[in-house]
């Protein structure tokens, strides 16, 4: 993706954890949903282990907790359509675009600084 | 210019790599808490790409007995200097 | 400048709370204004009113309350993160049929939207994670 195509936004939420192991992913997504519900332009970047959040075929947790993939399916309803994934992290976990739930734009590491630059508030989870 | 704050040791997880990959050419990086371990001469090469823009928190070095063991290429700031760095940066990002 | 702090580390487990309180004191000493400390993730445990650390350790709950008393800093605790972790003020305790409460003023339970608002309206937001 060239820099010109990257839209500006209010809030960038960087998600660096996979589902189920901790609450970071869920609490990060909650921050994104709330930001969008308040009318802010929100983008998500799935970075590092966070790419596993996007994997299809996720299930419920040990006690039936619903996990985060149902939340991901709600993103569009909240008008969160600006989704990025760290390309090198996909390679690291051996994940291809067709394995993913949504259709995020893959970014090279060199472009992440530019993405950060285009947002007024960045929250890392 | 943005200030990136890292509180994790280089050997603990990927916080250092993630911070470095999100840094623009003018951005600065401050090591706090266990992050100050990265200021050791044997580990500081991880930060070679941002030489001159690397800081470590005096209080956290001192508490760990690392005050005179850090590499001279790392600029040491106290907590007041930490505040100054946040004044000078438009935004801060924390990597933990 | 107008600052806000986001704290996500549990007290006494991670250094984050101590780092955040030290940073808060330093920025106030430099003449800045600290509008809000927002507690999220395990940071909400900083609002536990029953915390009883040994006398020779810093008392974090009192430390935050002192910032409020001396400088008018609002102490906002994410209500969703708090309720899940057993941190309820009197109103929420009553609503959920609990016999005691674990959060009291000056800590306020509030929505996560406050974090986004504060983050965008203040000049600086500094996050302390675990």
mmCIF file of C-alpha atoms in Angstrom:
data_model
loop_
_atom_site.group_PDB
_atom_site.id
_atom_site.type_symbol
_atom_site.label_atom_id
_atom_site.label_comp_id
_atom_site.label_asym_id
_atom_site.label_seq_id
_atom_site.Cartn_x
_atom_site.Cartn_y
_atom_site.Cartn_z
ATOM 1 C CA UNK A 1 0.000 0.000 0.000
ATOM 2 C CA UNK A 2 1.322 3.428 -0.843
ATOM 3 C CA UNK A 3 1.193 6.140 1.779
ATOM 4 C CA UNK A 4 -1.256 8.235 -0.223
ATOM 5 C CA UNK A 5 -3.917 5.532 0.111
ATOM 6 C CA UNK A 6 -3.622 5.362 3.882
ATOM 7 C CA UNK A 7 -6.443 7.398 5.457
ATOM 8 C CA UNK A 8 -5.994 9.662 8.477
ATOM 9 C CA UNK A 9 -7.873 8.771 11.640
ATOM 10 C CA UNK A 10 -8.523 9.746 15.242
ATOM 11 C CA UNK A 11 -7.658 6.529 17.019
ATOM 12 C CA UNK A 12 -5.283 3.709 16.116
ATOM 13 C CA UNK A 13 -5.585 0.611 18.292
ATOM 14 C CA UNK A 14 -2.592 -1.727 18.064
ATOM 15 C CA UNK A 15 -3.465 -5.300 19.041
ATOM 16 C CA UNK A 16 -0.450 -7.449 19.920
ATOM 17 C CA UNK A 17 -2.012 -10.456 21.634
ATOM 18 C CA UNK A 18 -3.822 -13.547 20.435
ATOM 19 C CA UNK A 19 -7.242 -14.681 21.626
ATOM 20 C CA UNK A 20 -8.030 -16.540 24.869
ATOM 21 C CA UNK A 21 -4.641 -16.409 26.619
ATOM 22 C CA UNK A 22 -5.182 -12.967 28.162
ATOM 23 C CA UNK A 23 -7.839 -10.258 28.098
ATOM 24 C CA UNK A 24 -5.645 -7.838 26.124
ATOM 25 C CA UNK A 25 -7.256 -8.559 22.781
ATOM 26 C CA UNK A 26 -10.796 -8.260 24.110
ATOM 27 C CA UNK A 27 -10.070 -5.097 26.068
ATOM 28 C CA UNK A 28 -8.264 -3.559 23.106
ATOM 29 C CA UNK A 29 -11.178 -4.323 20.801
ATOM 30 C CA UNK A 30 -13.561 -2.845 23.376
ATOM 31 C CA UNK A 31 -11.593 0.413 23.277
ATOM 32 C CA UNK A 32 -11.844 0.437 19.473
ATOM 33 C CA UNK A 33 -15.607 -0.239 19.498
ATOM 34 C CA UNK A 34 -16.236 2.466 22.079
ATOM 35 C CA UNK A 35 -14.163 4.957 20.104
ATOM 36 C CA UNK A 36 -16.172 4.179 16.971
ATOM 37 C CA UNK A 37 -19.480 4.336 18.884
ATOM 38 C CA UNK A 38 -18.467 7.858 19.972
ATOM 39 C CA UNK A 39 -18.074 8.834 16.331
ATOM 40 C CA UNK A 40 -14.289 8.642 16.106
ATOM 41 C CA UNK A 41 -12.486 7.339 13.030
ATOM 42 C CA UNK A 42 -10.839 4.162 14.275
ATOM 43 C CA UNK A 43 -8.231 1.929 12.650
ATOM 44 C CA UNK A 44 -6.868 -1.377 13.922
ATOM 45 C CA UNK A 45 -3.385 -2.783 13.464
ATOM 46 C CA UNK A 46 -2.892 -6.462 14.263
ATOM 47 C CA UNK A 47 0.779 -6.748 15.146
ATOM 48 C CA UNK A 48 2.976 -9.676 16.229
ATOM 49 C CA UNK A 49 0.963 -12.365 17.982
ATOM 50 C CA UNK A 50 -2.125 -10.226 17.359
ATOM 51 C CA UNK A 51 -2.372 -11.664 13.829
ATOM 52 C CA UNK A 52 -3.750 -14.847 15.432
ATOM 53 C CA UNK A 53 -6.850 -12.854 16.388
ATOM 54 C CA UNK A 54 -7.766 -12.877 12.703
ATOM 55 C CA UNK A 55 -7.527 -16.618 12.157
ATOM 56 C CA UNK A 56 -10.732 -18.288 11.047
ATOM 57 C CA UNK A 57 -12.122 -21.338 12.861
ATOM 58 C CA UNK A 58 -11.694 -20.025 16.418
ATOM 59 C CA UNK A 59 -13.812 -21.631 19.119
ATOM 60 C CA UNK A 60 -15.138 -20.919 22.592
ATOM 61 C CA UNK A 61 -12.938 -20.971 25.701
ATOM 62 C CA UNK A 62 -12.628 -23.654 28.387
ATOM 63 C CA UNK A 63 -15.692 -22.424 30.273
ATOM 64 C CA UNK A 64 -17.664 -21.525 27.185
ATOM 65 C CA UNK A 65 -16.493 -17.913 27.075
ATOM 66 C CA UNK A 66 -17.239 -16.560 23.665
ATOM 67 C CA UNK A 67 -13.757 -15.418 22.608
ATOM 68 C CA UNK A 68 -13.104 -12.458 20.365
ATOM 69 C CA UNK A 69 -13.985 -13.607 16.849
ATOM 70 C CA UNK A 70 -17.694 -12.669 17.263
ATOM 71 C CA UNK A 71 -16.489 -9.164 18.165
ATOM 72 C CA UNK A 72 -14.391 -9.008 15.008
ATOM 73 C CA UNK A 73 -17.505 -9.737 12.992
ATOM 74 C CA UNK A 74 -19.131 -6.672 14.575
ATOM 75 C CA UNK A 75 -16.413 -4.262 13.470
ATOM 76 C CA UNK A 76 -18.115 -3.434 10.198
ATOM 77 C CA UNK A 77 -21.359 -2.638 12.014
ATOM 78 C CA UNK A 78 -19.387 -0.049 14.017
ATOM 79 C CA UNK A 79 -17.893 1.366 10.803
ATOM 80 C CA UNK A 80 -14.418 0.135 11.700
ATOM 81 C CA UNK A 81 -13.276 -0.788 8.229
ATOM 82 C CA UNK A 82 -9.672 0.380 8.325
ATOM 83 C CA UNK A 83 -7.849 -2.795 9.245
ATOM 84 C CA UNK A 84 -4.144 -3.492 8.950
ATOM 85 C CA UNK A 85 -2.028 -6.508 9.705
ATOM 86 C CA UNK A 86 1.735 -6.660 10.116
ATOM 87 C CA UNK A 87 2.966 -8.548 7.053
ATOM 88 C CA UNK A 88 6.149 -9.973 8.641
ATOM 89 C CA UNK A 89 4.063 -11.325 11.544
ATOM 90 C CA UNK A 90 1.838 -13.207 9.091
ATOM 91 C CA UNK A 91 4.948 -14.781 7.600
ATOM 92 C CA UNK A 92 6.263 -15.604 11.065
ATOM 93 C CA UNK A 93 3.077 -17.509 11.961
ATOM 94 C CA UNK A 94 2.715 -19.018 8.489
ATOM 95 C CA UNK A 95 -0.626 -17.359 7.869
ATOM 96 C CA UNK A 96 -1.899 -16.396 4.413
ATOM 97 C CA UNK A 97 -4.599 -13.834 3.547
ATOM 98 C CA UNK A 98 -7.122 -16.625 2.834
ATOM 99 C CA UNK A 99 -6.733 -17.904 6.439
ATOM 100 C CA UNK A 100 -8.039 -14.612 7.815
ATOM 101 C CA UNK A 101 -11.532 -13.701 9.005
ATOM 102 C CA UNK A 102 -11.560 -10.196 7.591
ATOM 103 C CA UNK A 103 -9.657 -8.569 4.773
ATOM 104 C CA UNK A 104 -6.976 -6.455 6.464
ATOM 105 C CA UNK A 105 -4.316 -4.672 4.449
ATOM 106 C CA UNK A 106 -0.878 -6.220 5.036
ATOM 107 C CA UNK A 107 1.782 -3.643 5.923
ATOM 108 C CA UNK A 108 5.543 -3.919 5.809
ATOM 109 C CA UNK A 109 7.293 -2.800 9.002
ATOM 110 C CA UNK A 110 8.614 0.285 7.235
ATOM 111 C CA UNK A 111 5.079 1.652 6.796
ATOM 112 C CA UNK A 112 3.937 1.224 10.410
ATOM 113 C CA UNK A 113 5.575 4.517 11.459
ATOM 114 C CA UNK A 114 3.598 6.278 8.728
ATOM 115 C CA UNK A 115 0.363 4.689 9.979
ATOM 116 C CA UNK A 116 1.128 5.870 13.514
ATOM 117 C CA UNK A 117 1.838 9.363 12.165
ATOM 118 C CA UNK A 118 -1.657 9.591 10.688
ATOM 119 C CA UNK A 119 -3.509 9.095 13.983
ATOM 120 C CA UNK A 120 -4.057 11.558 16.826
ATOM 121 C CA UNK A 121 -4.251 8.894 19.535
ATOM 122 C CA UNK A 122 -2.552 5.507 19.602
ATOM 123 C CA UNK A 123 -3.391 2.843 22.151
ATOM 124 C CA UNK A 124 -1.263 -0.304 22.344
ATOM 125 C CA UNK A 125 -2.746 -3.481 23.759
ATOM 126 C CA UNK B 1 8.465 13.532 16.750
ATOM 127 C CA UNK B 2 7.077 10.808 18.975
ATOM 128 C CA UNK B 3 8.393 9.270 22.164
ATOM 129 C CA UNK B 4 8.294 5.486 22.417
ATOM 130 C CA UNK B 5 8.455 4.068 25.934
ATOM 131 C CA UNK B 6 9.640 0.486 26.469
ATOM 132 C CA UNK B 7 9.432 -1.156 29.902
ATOM 133 C CA UNK B 8 10.332 -4.703 28.869
ATOM 134 C CA UNK B 9 13.788 -6.242 28.879
ATOM 135 C CA UNK B 10 15.215 -7.171 25.468
ATOM 136 C CA UNK B 11 14.977 -10.847 26.461
ATOM 137 C CA UNK B 12 11.286 -10.629 27.430
ATOM 138 C CA UNK B 13 8.911 -10.789 24.485
ATOM 139 C CA UNK B 14 8.941 -8.602 21.398
ATOM 140 C CA UNK B 15 8.283 -5.140 22.824
ATOM 141 C CA UNK B 16 11.692 -3.846 21.698
ATOM 142 C CA UNK B 17 11.310 -5.100 18.110
ATOM 143 C CA UNK B 18 7.768 -3.746 17.922
ATOM 144 C CA UNK B 19 8.788 -0.326 19.199
ATOM 145 C CA UNK B 20 11.702 -0.138 16.767
ATOM 146 C CA UNK B 21 9.506 -1.146 13.825
ATOM 147 C CA UNK B 22 7.013 1.638 14.614
ATOM 148 C CA UNK B 23 9.644 4.385 14.951
ATOM 149 C CA UNK B 24 9.933 7.190 12.439
ATOM 150 C CA UNK B 25 13.320 8.721 11.619
ATOM 151 C CA UNK B 26 13.082 11.480 14.254
ATOM 152 C CA UNK B 27 11.380 9.453 16.992
ATOM 153 C CA UNK B 28 13.027 8.807 20.343
ATOM 154 C CA UNK B 29 12.949 5.756 22.584
ATOM 155 C CA UNK B 30 13.027 5.782 26.374
ATOM 156 C CA UNK B 31 13.830 2.654 28.371
ATOM 157 C CA UNK B 32 12.121 2.427 31.765
ATOM 158 C CA UNK B 33 11.624 -0.324 34.378
ATOM 159 C CA UNK B 34 13.104 -3.638 33.148
ATOM 160 C CA UNK B 35 13.588 -1.980 29.772
ATOM 161 C CA UNK B 36 16.741 -0.316 31.146
ATOM 162 C CA UNK B 37 18.513 -3.677 30.822
ATOM 163 C CA UNK B 38 18.731 -2.779 27.139
ATOM 164 C CA UNK B 39 21.220 -0.056 28.078
ATOM 165 C CA UNK B 40 23.879 -2.634 29.003
ATOM 166 C CA UNK B 41 26.836 -2.522 26.586
ATOM 167 C CA UNK B 42 26.318 -6.195 25.695
ATOM 168 C CA UNK B 43 22.662 -5.624 24.723
ATOM 169 C CA UNK B 44 22.639 -2.079 23.391
ATOM 170 C CA UNK B 45 23.462 -3.155 19.824
ATOM 171 C CA UNK B 46 19.770 -4.035 19.432
ATOM 172 C CA UNK B 47 19.243 -0.292 19.296
ATOM 173 C CA UNK B 48 22.021 0.450 16.789
ATOM 174 C CA UNK B 49 19.497 1.790 14.242
ATOM 175 C CA UNK B 50 18.444 4.635 16.582
ATOM 176 C CA UNK B 51 21.810 5.712 17.940
ATOM 177 C CA UNK B 52 21.595 9.201 19.445
ATOM 178 C CA UNK B 53 17.856 8.814 20.073
ATOM 179 C CA UNK B 54 18.025 6.254 22.896
ATOM 180 C CA UNK B 55 17.350 7.248 26.515
ATOM 181 C CA UNK B 56 17.183 5.338 29.785
ATOM 182 C CA UNK B 57 15.614 6.333 33.083
ATOM 183 C CA UNK B 58 18.149 7.123 35.798
ATOM 184 C CA UNK B 59 15.974 5.992 38.714
ATOM 185 C CA UNK B 60 15.303 2.573 37.177
ATOM 186 C CA UNK B 61 18.982 2.033 36.294
ATOM 187 C CA UNK B 62 20.028 3.011 39.785
ATOM 188 C CA UNK B 63 17.439 0.806 41.508
ATOM 189 C CA UNK B 64 18.818 -2.180 39.580
ATOM 190 C CA UNK B 65 22.477 -1.454 40.243
ATOM 191 C CA UNK B 66 23.032 -0.660 36.560
ATOM 192 C CA UNK B 67 23.872 3.028 36.864
ATOM 193 C CA UNK B 68 27.562 2.693 36.087
ATOM 194 C CA UNK B 69 27.202 -0.338 33.873
ATOM 195 C CA UNK B 70 25.224 1.240 31.043
ATOM 196 C CA UNK B 71 26.645 1.985 27.615
ATOM 197 C CA UNK B 72 27.851 5.547 27.062
ATOM 198 C CA UNK B 73 25.795 5.818 23.853
ATOM 199 C CA UNK B 74 22.631 5.804 25.981
ATOM 200 C CA UNK B 75 21.529 9.178 27.307
ATOM 201 C CA UNK B 76 20.422 8.884 30.920
ATOM 202 C CA UNK B 77 17.529 11.082 32.068
ATOM 203 C CA UNK B 78 15.829 11.346 35.444
ATOM 204 C CA UNK B 79 12.046 11.399 35.823
ATOM 205 C CA UNK B 80 12.004 15.154 35.266
ATOM 206 C CA UNK B 81 13.854 14.494 32.010
ATOM 207 C CA UNK B 82 11.189 11.873 31.211
ATOM 208 C CA UNK B 83 8.554 14.620 31.528
ATOM 209 C CA UNK B 84 10.656 16.886 29.306
ATOM 210 C CA UNK B 85 10.835 14.168 26.643
ATOM 211 C CA UNK B 86 7.032 13.920 26.675
ATOM 212 C CA UNK B 87 6.777 17.710 26.354
ATOM 213 C CA UNK B 88 8.999 17.667 23.286
ATOM 214 C CA UNK B 89 7.194 14.755 21.614
ATOM 215 C CA UNK B 90 3.776 15.309 20.029
ATOM 216 C CA UNK B 91 2.622 11.908 21.186
ATOM 217 C CA UNK B 92 3.862 8.974 23.202
ATOM 218 C CA UNK B 93 3.464 5.259 22.533
ATOM 219 C CA UNK B 94 4.090 2.598 25.159
ATOM 220 C CA UNK B 95 5.360 -0.884 24.346
ATOM 221 C CA UNK B 96 5.051 -3.384 27.185
ATOM 222 C CA UNK C 1 0.257 21.325 29.188
ATOM 223 C CA UNK C 2 -2.722 19.124 29.949
ATOM 224 C CA UNK C 3 -1.741 15.515 30.608
ATOM 225 C CA UNK C 4 -3.593 12.261 31.128
ATOM 226 C CA UNK C 5 -2.220 8.927 32.277
ATOM 227 C CA UNK C 6 -3.500 5.485 31.292
ATOM 228 C CA UNK C 7 -2.500 2.830 33.815
ATOM 229 C CA UNK C 8 -2.950 -0.852 32.972
ATOM 230 C CA UNK C 9 -0.668 -2.655 35.436
ATOM 231 C CA UNK C 10 -1.816 -4.213 38.717
ATOM 232 C CA UNK C 11 -0.479 -2.594 41.901
ATOM 233 C CA UNK C 12 2.289 -4.507 43.692
ATOM 234 C CA UNK C 13 2.515 -7.050 40.823
ATOM 235 C CA UNK C 14 4.117 -4.781 38.228
ATOM 236 C CA UNK C 15 6.172 -1.618 38.516
ATOM 237 C CA UNK C 16 3.661 0.222 36.310
ATOM 238 C CA UNK C 17 1.675 1.804 39.164
ATOM 239 C CA UNK C 18 4.819 3.081 40.886
ATOM 240 C CA UNK C 19 6.177 4.420 37.598
ATOM 241 C CA UNK C 20 2.882 6.159 36.829
ATOM 242 C CA UNK C 21 2.628 7.769 40.252
ATOM 243 C CA UNK C 22 6.255 8.943 40.082
ATOM 244 C CA UNK C 23 5.646 10.387 36.602
ATOM 245 C CA UNK C 24 2.448 12.086 37.790
ATOM 246 C CA UNK C 25 4.312 13.797 40.643
ATOM 247 C CA UNK C 26 7.102 14.892 38.312
ATOM 248 C CA UNK C 27 4.843 16.424 35.682
ATOM 249 C CA UNK C 28 2.876 18.328 38.339
ATOM 250 C CA UNK C 29 6.155 19.581 39.808
ATOM 251 C CA UNK C 30 7.032 20.974 36.380
ATOM 252 C CA UNK C 31 3.844 23.029 36.397
ATOM 253 C CA UNK C 32 1.729 20.908 34.072
ATOM 254 C CA UNK C 33 -1.861 19.952 34.744
ATOM 255 C CA UNK C 34 -2.817 16.290 35.158
ATOM 256 C CA UNK C 35 -6.479 16.012 34.199
ATOM 257 C CA UNK C 36 -7.108 12.324 34.663
ATOM 258 C CA UNK C 37 -5.617 9.009 35.547
ATOM 259 C CA UNK C 38 -7.594 6.311 33.733
ATOM 260 C CA UNK C 39 -7.377 2.778 35.113
ATOM 261 C CA UNK C 40 -7.927 -0.080 32.672
ATOM 262 C CA UNK C 41 -7.097 -3.799 32.406
ATOM 263 C CA UNK C 42 -5.476 -4.917 35.705
ATOM 264 C CA UNK C 43 -4.802 -1.255 36.511
ATOM 265 C CA UNK C 44 -8.329 -1.154 37.961
ATOM 266 C CA UNK C 45 -7.004 -2.934 41.070
ATOM 267 C CA UNK C 46 -5.358 0.375 42.004
ATOM 268 C CA UNK C 47 -8.847 1.457 43.088
ATOM 269 C CA UNK C 48 -9.300 -1.357 45.639
ATOM 270 C CA UNK C 49 -10.272 0.527 48.798
ATOM 271 C CA UNK C 50 -9.439 -2.458 51.023
ATOM 272 C CA UNK C 51 -5.796 -2.628 49.925
ATOM 273 C CA UNK C 52 -3.666 -2.965 53.065
ATOM 274 C CA UNK C 53 0.009 -2.997 52.132
ATOM 275 C CA UNK C 54 2.653 -3.300 54.883
ATOM 276 C CA UNK C 55 3.454 0.050 56.487
ATOM 277 C CA UNK C 56 6.970 0.177 55.076
ATOM 278 C CA UNK C 57 5.697 -0.020 51.483
ATOM 279 C CA UNK C 58 4.219 2.832 49.438
ATOM 280 C CA UNK C 59 0.427 2.949 49.744
ATOM 281 C CA UNK C 60 -0.694 3.287 46.135
ATOM 282 C CA UNK C 61 -4.425 3.767 46.751
ATOM 283 C CA UNK C 62 -3.644 6.624 49.136
ATOM 284 C CA UNK C 63 -1.093 7.949 46.654
ATOM 285 C CA UNK C 64 -3.739 8.292 43.948
ATOM 286 C CA UNK C 65 -6.250 9.779 46.380
ATOM 287 C CA UNK C 66 -3.643 12.378 47.391
ATOM 288 C CA UNK C 67 -3.241 13.445 43.747
ATOM 289 C CA UNK C 68 -6.970 14.039 43.638
ATOM 290 C CA UNK C 69 -7.003 15.956 46.928
ATOM 291 C CA UNK C 70 -3.976 18.115 46.157
ATOM 292 C CA UNK C 71 -4.327 18.682 42.421
ATOM 293 C CA UNK C 72 -7.924 17.837 41.496
ATOM 294 C CA UNK C 73 -6.861 14.904 39.323
ATOM 295 C CA UNK C 74 -9.890 12.784 38.402
ATOM 296 C CA UNK C 75 -9.413 9.065 38.997
ATOM 297 C CA UNK C 76 -11.483 7.211 36.405
ATOM 298 C CA UNK C 77 -11.843 3.442 36.529
ATOM 299 C CA UNK C 78 -13.222 1.538 33.537
ATOM 300 C CA UNK C 79 -16.493 0.142 34.829
ATOM 301 C CA UNK C 80 -16.551 -2.965 32.601
ATOM 302 C CA UNK C 81 -12.989 -3.947 33.539
ATOM 303 C CA UNK C 82 -13.685 -3.212 37.229
ATOM 304 C CA UNK C 83 -16.965 -5.096 37.628
ATOM 305 C CA UNK C 84 -15.499 -8.265 36.132
ATOM 306 C CA UNK C 85 -12.671 -8.098 38.670
ATOM 307 C CA UNK C 86 -14.857 -7.528 41.735
ATOM 308 C CA UNK C 87 -14.326 -3.790 42.006
ATOM 309 C CA UNK C 88 -17.712 -2.197 42.705
ATOM 310 C CA UNK C 89 -18.692 1.092 44.257
ATOM 311 C CA UNK C 90 -21.692 1.343 46.579
ATOM 312 C CA UNK C 91 -24.146 1.888 43.750
ATOM 313 C CA UNK C 92 -22.928 -1.036 41.660
ATOM 314 C CA UNK C 93 -22.736 -3.276 44.746
ATOM 315 C CA UNK C 94 -26.355 -2.525 45.501
ATOM 316 C CA UNK C 95 -27.383 -3.028 41.881
ATOM 317 C CA UNK C 96 -25.681 -6.439 41.860
ATOM 318 C CA UNK C 97 -26.960 -7.464 45.305
ATOM 319 C CA UNK C 98 -23.522 -7.489 46.964
ATOM 320 C CA UNK C 99 -23.152 -6.851 50.684
ATOM 321 C CA UNK C 100 -20.017 -4.716 50.515
ATOM 322 C CA UNK C 101 -18.305 -2.361 48.115
ATOM 323 C CA UNK C 102 -14.660 -2.241 47.082
ATOM 324 C CA UNK C 103 -14.335 1.136 45.326
ATOM 325 C CA UNK C 104 -15.021 4.546 46.827
ATOM 326 C CA UNK C 105 -14.466 8.215 46.056
ATOM 327 C CA UNK C 106 -12.325 9.826 44.801
ATOM 328 C CA UNK C 107 -12.192 6.886 42.362
ATOM 329 C CA UNK C 108 -15.110 6.948 39.909
ATOM 330 C CA UNK C 109 -16.386 4.056 37.817
ATOM 331 C CA UNK C 110 -16.819 5.327 34.297
ATOM 332 C CA UNK C 111 -17.192 4.173 30.716
ATOM 333 C CA UNK C 112 -14.318 3.402 28.382
ATOM 334 C CA UNK C 113 -15.488 6.250 26.157
ATOM 335 C CA UNK C 114 -13.943 8.604 28.721
ATOM 336 C CA UNK C 115 -10.517 7.183 27.880
ATOM 337 C CA UNK C 116 -10.925 7.993 24.199
ATOM 338 C CA UNK C 117 -12.259 11.469 25.001
ATOM 339 C CA UNK C 118 -9.483 12.245 27.459
ATOM 340 C CA UNK C 119 -6.846 10.813 25.112
ATOM 341 C CA UNK C 120 -8.003 13.053 22.286
ATOM 342 C CA UNK C 121 -8.676 16.208 24.309
ATOM 343 C CA UNK C 122 -5.501 16.316 26.445
ATOM 344 C CA UNK C 123 -2.179 17.467 25.022
ATOM 345 C CA UNK C 124 -0.419 14.265 26.131
ATOM 346 C CA UNK C 125 -1.556 10.775 27.087
ATOM 347 C CA UNK C 126 1.135 8.593 28.626
ATOM 348 C CA UNK C 127 0.432 4.872 29.048
ATOM 349 C CA UNK C 128 1.956 2.678 31.727
ATOM 350 C CA UNK C 129 1.485 -1.016 30.947
ATOM 351 C CA UNK C 130 2.448 -4.034 33.043
#
